[in-house]
XYZ file of N, CA and C in Angstrom:
543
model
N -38.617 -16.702 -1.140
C -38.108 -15.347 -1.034
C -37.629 -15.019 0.380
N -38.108 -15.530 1.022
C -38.429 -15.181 2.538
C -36.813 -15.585 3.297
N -36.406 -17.389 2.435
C -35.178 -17.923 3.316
C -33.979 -17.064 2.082
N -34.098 -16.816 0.510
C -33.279 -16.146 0.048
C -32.675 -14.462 0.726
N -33.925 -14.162 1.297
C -33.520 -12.820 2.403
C -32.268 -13.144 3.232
N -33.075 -13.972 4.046
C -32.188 -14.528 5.284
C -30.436 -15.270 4.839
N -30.444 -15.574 3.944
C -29.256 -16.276 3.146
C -28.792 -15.099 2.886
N -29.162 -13.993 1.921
C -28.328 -12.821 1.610
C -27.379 -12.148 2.675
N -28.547 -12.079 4.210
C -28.361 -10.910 4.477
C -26.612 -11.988 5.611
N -26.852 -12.771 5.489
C -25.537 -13.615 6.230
C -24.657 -13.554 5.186
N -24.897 -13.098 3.894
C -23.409 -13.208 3.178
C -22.161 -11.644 3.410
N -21.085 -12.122 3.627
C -20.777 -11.294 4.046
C -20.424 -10.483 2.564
N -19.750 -8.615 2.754
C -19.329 -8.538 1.970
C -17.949 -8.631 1.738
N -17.313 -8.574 0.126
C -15.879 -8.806 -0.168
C -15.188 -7.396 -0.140
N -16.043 -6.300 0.287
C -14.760 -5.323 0.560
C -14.686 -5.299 2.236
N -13.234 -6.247 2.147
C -12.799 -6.530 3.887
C -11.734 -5.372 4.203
N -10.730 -4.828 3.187
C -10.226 -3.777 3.304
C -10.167 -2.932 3.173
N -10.495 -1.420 4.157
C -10.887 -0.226 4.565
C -9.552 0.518 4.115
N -8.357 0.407 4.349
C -6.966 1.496 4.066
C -5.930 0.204 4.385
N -5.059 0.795 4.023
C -3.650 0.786 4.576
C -2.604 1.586 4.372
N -1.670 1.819 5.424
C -0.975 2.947 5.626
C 0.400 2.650 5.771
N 1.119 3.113 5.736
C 2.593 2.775 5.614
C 2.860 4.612 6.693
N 3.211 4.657 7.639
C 3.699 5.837 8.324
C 4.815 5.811 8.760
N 5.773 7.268 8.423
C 7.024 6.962 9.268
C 7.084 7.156 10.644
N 8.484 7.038 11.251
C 8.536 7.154 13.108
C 7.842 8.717 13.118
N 7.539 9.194 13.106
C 7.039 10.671 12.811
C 5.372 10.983 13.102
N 4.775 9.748 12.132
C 3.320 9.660 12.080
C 2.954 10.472 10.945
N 4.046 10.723 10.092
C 4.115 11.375 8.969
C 3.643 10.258 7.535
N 2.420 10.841 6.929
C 2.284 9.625 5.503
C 3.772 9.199 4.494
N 3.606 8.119 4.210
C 4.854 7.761 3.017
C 3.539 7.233 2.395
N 2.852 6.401 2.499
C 1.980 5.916 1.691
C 0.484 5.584 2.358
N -0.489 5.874 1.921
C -1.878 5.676 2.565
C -2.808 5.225 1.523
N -3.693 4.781 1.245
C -4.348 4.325 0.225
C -6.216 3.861 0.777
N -7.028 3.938 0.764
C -8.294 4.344 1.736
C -9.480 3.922 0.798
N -10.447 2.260 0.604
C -11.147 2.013 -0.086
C -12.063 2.547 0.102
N -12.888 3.052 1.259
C -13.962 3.673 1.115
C -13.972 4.926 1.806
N -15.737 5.754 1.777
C -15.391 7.069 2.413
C -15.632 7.715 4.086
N -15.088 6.600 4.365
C -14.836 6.773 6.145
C -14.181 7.998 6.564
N -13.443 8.276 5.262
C -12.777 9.235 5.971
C -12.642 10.207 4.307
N -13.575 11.203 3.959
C -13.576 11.063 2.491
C -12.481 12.584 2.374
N -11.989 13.233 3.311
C -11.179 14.650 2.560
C -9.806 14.337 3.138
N -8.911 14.457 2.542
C -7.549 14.196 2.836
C -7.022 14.793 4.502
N -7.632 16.192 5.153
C -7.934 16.043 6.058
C -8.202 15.827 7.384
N -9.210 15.222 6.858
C -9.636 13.635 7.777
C -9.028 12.766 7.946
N -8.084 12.348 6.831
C -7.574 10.987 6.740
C -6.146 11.317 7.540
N -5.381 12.869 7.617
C -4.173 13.020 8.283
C -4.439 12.669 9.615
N -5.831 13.244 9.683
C -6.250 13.173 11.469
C -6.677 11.870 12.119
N -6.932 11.159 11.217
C -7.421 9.861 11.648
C -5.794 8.886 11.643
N -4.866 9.095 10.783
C -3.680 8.597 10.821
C -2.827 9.196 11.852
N -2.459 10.373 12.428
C -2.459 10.886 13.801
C -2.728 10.622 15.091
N -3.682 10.194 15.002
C -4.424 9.552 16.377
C -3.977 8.097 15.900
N -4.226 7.378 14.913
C -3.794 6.057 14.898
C -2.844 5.802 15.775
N -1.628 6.784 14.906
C -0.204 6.619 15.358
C 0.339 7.112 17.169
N -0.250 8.093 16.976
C -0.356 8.211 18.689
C -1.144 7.115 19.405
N -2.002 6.205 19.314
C -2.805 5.017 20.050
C -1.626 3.734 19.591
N -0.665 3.794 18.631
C 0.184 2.468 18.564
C 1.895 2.619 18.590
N 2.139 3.836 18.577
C 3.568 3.867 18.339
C 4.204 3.853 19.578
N 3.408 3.724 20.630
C 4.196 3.169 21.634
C 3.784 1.673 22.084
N 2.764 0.869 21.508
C 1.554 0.221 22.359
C 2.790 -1.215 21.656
N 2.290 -2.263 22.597
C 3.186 -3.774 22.368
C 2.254 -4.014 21.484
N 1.238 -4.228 21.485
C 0.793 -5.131 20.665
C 0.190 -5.119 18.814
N -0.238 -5.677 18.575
C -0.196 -5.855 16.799
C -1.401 -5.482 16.380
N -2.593 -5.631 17.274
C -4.154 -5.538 17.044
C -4.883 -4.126 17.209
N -5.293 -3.156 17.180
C -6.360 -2.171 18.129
C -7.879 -2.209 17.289
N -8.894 -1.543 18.119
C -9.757 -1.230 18.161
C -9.772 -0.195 18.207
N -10.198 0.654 17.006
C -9.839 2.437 16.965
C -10.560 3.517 16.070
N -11.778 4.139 16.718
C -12.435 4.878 15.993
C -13.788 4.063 14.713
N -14.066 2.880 15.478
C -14.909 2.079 15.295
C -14.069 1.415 13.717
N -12.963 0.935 13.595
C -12.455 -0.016 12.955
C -11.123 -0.916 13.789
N -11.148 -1.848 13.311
C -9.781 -3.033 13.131
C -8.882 -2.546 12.566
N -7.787 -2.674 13.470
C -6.217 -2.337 12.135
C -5.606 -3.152 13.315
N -4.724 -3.791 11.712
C -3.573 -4.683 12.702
C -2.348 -3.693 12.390
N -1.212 -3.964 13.071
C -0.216 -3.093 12.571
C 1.364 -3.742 12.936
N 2.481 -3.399 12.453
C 4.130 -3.994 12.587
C 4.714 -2.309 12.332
N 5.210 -2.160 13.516
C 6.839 -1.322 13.241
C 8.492 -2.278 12.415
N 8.721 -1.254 11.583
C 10.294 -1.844 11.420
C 11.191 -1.039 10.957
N 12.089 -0.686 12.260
C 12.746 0.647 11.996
C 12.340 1.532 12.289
N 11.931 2.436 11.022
C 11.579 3.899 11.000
C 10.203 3.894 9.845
N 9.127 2.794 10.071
C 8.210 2.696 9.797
C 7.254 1.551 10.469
N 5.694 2.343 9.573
C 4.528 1.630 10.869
C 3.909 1.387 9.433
N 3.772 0.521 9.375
C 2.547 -0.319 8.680
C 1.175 -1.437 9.029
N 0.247 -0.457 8.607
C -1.426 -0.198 9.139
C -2.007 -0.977 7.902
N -3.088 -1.652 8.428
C -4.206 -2.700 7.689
C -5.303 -2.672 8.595
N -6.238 -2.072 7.911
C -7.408 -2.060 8.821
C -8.531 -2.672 8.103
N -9.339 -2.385 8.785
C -11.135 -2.838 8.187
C -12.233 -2.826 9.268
N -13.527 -2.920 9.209
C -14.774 -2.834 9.678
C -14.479 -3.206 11.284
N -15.266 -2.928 12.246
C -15.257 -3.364 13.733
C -15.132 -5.266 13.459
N -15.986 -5.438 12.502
C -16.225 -7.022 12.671
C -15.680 -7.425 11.587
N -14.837 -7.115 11.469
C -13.511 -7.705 10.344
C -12.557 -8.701 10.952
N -12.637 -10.055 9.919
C -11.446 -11.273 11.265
C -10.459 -10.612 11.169
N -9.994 -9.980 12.080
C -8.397 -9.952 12.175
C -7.000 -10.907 12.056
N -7.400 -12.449 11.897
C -6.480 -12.990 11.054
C -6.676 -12.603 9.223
N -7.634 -12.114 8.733
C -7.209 -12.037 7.226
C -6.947 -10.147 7.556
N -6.860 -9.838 7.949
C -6.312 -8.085 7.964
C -4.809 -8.171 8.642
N -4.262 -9.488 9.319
C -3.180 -9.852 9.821
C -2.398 -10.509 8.672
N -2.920 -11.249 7.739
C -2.370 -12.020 6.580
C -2.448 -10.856 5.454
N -3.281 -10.164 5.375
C -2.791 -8.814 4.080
C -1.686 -8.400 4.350
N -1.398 -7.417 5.669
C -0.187 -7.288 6.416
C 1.068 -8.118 6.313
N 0.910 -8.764 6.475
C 2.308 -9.677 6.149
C 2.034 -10.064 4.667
N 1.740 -10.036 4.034
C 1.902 -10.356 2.890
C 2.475 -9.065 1.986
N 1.545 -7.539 2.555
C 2.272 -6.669 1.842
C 3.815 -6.269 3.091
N 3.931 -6.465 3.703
C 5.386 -6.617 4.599
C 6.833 -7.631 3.497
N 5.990 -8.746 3.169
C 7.042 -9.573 2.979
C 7.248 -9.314 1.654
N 5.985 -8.796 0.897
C 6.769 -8.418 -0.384
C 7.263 -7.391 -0.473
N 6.970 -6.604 0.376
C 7.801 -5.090 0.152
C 9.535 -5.451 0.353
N 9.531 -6.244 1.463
C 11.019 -6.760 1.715
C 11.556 -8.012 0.352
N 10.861 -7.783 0.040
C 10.933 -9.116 -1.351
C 11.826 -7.847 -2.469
N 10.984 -7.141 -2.700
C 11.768 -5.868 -3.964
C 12.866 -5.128 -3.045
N 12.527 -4.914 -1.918
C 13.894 -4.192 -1.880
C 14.935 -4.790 -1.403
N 14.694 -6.072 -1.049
C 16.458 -7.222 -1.084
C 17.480 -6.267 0.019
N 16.828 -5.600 0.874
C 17.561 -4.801 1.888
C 16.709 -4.437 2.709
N 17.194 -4.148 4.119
C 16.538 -3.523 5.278
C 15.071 -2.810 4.638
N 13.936 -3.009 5.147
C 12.803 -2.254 4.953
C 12.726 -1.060 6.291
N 12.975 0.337 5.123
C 13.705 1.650 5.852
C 12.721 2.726 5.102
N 12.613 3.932 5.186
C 12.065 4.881 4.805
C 12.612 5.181 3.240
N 14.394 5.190 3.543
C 14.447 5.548 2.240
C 14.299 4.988 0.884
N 15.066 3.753 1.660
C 14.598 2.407 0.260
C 13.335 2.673 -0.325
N 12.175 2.666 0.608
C 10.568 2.314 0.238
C 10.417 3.568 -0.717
N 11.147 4.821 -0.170
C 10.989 6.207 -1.569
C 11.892 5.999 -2.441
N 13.031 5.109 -2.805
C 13.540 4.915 -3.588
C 12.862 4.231 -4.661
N 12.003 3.020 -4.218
C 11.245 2.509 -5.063
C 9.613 2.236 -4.654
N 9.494 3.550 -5.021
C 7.464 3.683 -4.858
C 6.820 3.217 -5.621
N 7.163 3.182 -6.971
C 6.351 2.501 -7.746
C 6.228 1.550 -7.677
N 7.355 0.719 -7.274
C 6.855 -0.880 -6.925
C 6.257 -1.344 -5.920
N 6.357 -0.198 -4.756
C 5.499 -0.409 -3.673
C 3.775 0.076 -3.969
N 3.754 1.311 -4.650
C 2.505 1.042 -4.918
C 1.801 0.033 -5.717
N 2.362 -0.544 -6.830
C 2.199 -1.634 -7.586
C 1.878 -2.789 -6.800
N 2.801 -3.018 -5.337
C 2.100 -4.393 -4.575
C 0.802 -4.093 -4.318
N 1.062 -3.170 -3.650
C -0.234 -2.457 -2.597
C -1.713 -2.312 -4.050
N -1.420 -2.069 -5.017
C -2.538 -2.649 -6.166
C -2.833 -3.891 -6.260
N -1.978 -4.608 -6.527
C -2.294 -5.878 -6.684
C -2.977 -6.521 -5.227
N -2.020 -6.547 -4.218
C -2.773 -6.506 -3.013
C -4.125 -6.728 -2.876
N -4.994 -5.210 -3.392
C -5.645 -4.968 -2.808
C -6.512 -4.179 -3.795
N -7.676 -4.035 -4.064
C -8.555 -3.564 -5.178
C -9.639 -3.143 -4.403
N -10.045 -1.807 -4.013
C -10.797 -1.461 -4.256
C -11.778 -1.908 -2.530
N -10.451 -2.298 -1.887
C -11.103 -3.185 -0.634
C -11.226 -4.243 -0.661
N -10.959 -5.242 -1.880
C -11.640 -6.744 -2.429
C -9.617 -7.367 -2.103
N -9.402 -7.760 -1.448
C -8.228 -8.357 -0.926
C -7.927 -9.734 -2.908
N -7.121 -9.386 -3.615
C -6.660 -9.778 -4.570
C -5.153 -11.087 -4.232
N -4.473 -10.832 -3.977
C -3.693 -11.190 -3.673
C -2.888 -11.426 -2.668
N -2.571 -12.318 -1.893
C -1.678 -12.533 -0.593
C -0.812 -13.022 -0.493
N 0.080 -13.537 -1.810
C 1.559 -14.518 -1.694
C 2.611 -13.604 -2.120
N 3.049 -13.325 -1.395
C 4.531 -12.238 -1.521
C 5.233 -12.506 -2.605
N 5.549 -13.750 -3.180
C 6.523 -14.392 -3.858
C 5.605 -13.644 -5.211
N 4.603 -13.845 -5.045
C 3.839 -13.516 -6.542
C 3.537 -11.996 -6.377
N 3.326 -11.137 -5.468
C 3.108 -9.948 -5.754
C 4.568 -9.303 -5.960
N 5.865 -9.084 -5.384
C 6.981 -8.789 -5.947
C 7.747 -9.246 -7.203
N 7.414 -10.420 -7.374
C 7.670 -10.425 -8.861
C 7.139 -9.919 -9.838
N 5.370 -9.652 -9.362
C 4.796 -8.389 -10.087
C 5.810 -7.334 -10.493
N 5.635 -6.577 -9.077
C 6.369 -5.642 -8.788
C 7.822 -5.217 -9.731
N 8.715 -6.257 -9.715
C 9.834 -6.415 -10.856
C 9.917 -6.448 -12.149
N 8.285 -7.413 -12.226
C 8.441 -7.424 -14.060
C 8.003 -5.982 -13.926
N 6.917 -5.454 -13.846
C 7.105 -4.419 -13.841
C 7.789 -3.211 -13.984
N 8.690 -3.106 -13.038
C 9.944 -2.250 -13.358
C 11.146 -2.864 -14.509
N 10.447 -4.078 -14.615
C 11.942 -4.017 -15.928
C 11.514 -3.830 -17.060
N 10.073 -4.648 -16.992
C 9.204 -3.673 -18.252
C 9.224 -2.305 -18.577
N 9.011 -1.456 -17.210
C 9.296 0.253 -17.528
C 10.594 0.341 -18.038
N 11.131 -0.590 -17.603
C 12.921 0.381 -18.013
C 13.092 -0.159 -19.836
N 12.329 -1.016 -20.270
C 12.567 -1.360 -21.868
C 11.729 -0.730 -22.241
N 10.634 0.239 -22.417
C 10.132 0.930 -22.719
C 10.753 2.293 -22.497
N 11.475 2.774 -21.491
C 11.983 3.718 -21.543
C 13.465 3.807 -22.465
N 13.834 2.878 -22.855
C 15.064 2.228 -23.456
C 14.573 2.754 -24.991
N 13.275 2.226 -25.063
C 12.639 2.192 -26.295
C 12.580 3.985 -26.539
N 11.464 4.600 -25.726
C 11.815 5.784 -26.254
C 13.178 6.729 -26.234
N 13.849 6.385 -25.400
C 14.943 7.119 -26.169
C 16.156 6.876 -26.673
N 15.680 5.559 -27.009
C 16.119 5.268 -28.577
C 15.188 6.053 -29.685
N 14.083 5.871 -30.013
C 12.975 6.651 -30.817
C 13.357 8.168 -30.521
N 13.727 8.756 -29.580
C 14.068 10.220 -29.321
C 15.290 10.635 -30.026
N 16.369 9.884 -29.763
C 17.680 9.587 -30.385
C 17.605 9.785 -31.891
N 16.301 8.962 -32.673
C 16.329 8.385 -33.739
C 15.625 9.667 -34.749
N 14.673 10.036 -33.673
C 13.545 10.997 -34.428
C 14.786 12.625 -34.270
N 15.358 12.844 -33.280
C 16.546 14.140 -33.322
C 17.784 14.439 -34.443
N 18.006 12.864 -34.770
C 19.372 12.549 -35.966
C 18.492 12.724 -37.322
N 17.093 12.464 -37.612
C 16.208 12.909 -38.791
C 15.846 13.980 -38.981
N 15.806 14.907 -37.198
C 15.494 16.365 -37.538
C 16.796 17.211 -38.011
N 17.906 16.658 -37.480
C 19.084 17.137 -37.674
C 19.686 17.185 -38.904
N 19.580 16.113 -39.466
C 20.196 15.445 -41.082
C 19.177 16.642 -42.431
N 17.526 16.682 -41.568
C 16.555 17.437 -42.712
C 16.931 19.256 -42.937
N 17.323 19.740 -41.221
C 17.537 21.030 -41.071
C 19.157 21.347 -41.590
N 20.261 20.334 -42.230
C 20.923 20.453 -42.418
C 21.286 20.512 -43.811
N 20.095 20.342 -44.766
C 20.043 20.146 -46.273
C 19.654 21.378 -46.141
């Protein structure tokens, strides 16, 4: 019992990811997403993304230490994208989430990664950022496979939406044909 203690207490845990944030040049949210309650009222979480952005939007480098967590971070353009986790979080796997949700985001939108594109297509950006990432439990990291998510996805929505209104189409020409007898 005694060495099963000691074995436990060295295992680490699997929720390595705390948030990630997508902010524009502004320090304004486009997307934020927050596994645990570090920061539990919305808030909190503007104010803690505020100060983020004021401690990196001018700073060279990719890494900080900030408000007792890790976040790595990349500007491009007219956005800041944030990956954080625990003080003692490796910062190469909070550096590899990061680029992984970077490269697939640039994977779906097949154009400059810009503010508007990314609101043009949110759903597929939130869809990486799911798959990504669960709950803090890091799921996925190969770009190639989370944007193709991302796609079937949206082409799936669009044949289902095909579907209902066709069925809308179909069910209006039956109400029409009955109210016309």
């Amino acid at each position: 019992p005694v060495l099963a203690m000691a074995v436990s207490s060295d295992v680490g845990s699997l929720m390595t990811i705390k948030g990630i944030c997508i902010l524009d040049n502004d320090g304004q949210r486009v997307v934020c997403k927050y596994y645990d309650d570090m920061f539990p009222t919305v808030k909190e979480q503007r104010n803690f993304e505020k100060n983020l952005f004021q401690k990196t939007q001018r700073a060279n480098s990719e890494i900080i230490m900030f408000e007792g967590i890790t976040c790595v971070y990349r500007s491009n353009i007219d956005l800041f994208f944030y990956v954080f986790g625990s003080s003692t979080e490796n910062e190469i796997i909070l550096a590899d989430v990061l680029s992984s949700l970077f490269q697939s985001i640039a994977l779906v939108l097949k154009e400059t990664v810009e503010k508007s594109s990314l609101f043009e297509h949110m759903d597929a950006i939130l869809l990486i950022i799911d798959e990504l990432v669960d709950n803090g439990i890091i799921l996925e990291t190969d770009p190639n496979v989370l944007s193709r998510t991302a796609q079937a996805s949206k082409e799936d929505s669009g044949l289902s939406e095909q579907s209902l209104a066709s069925a809308m189409n179909q069910a209006g020409g039956l109400l029409r044909s009955f109210l016309t007898k």
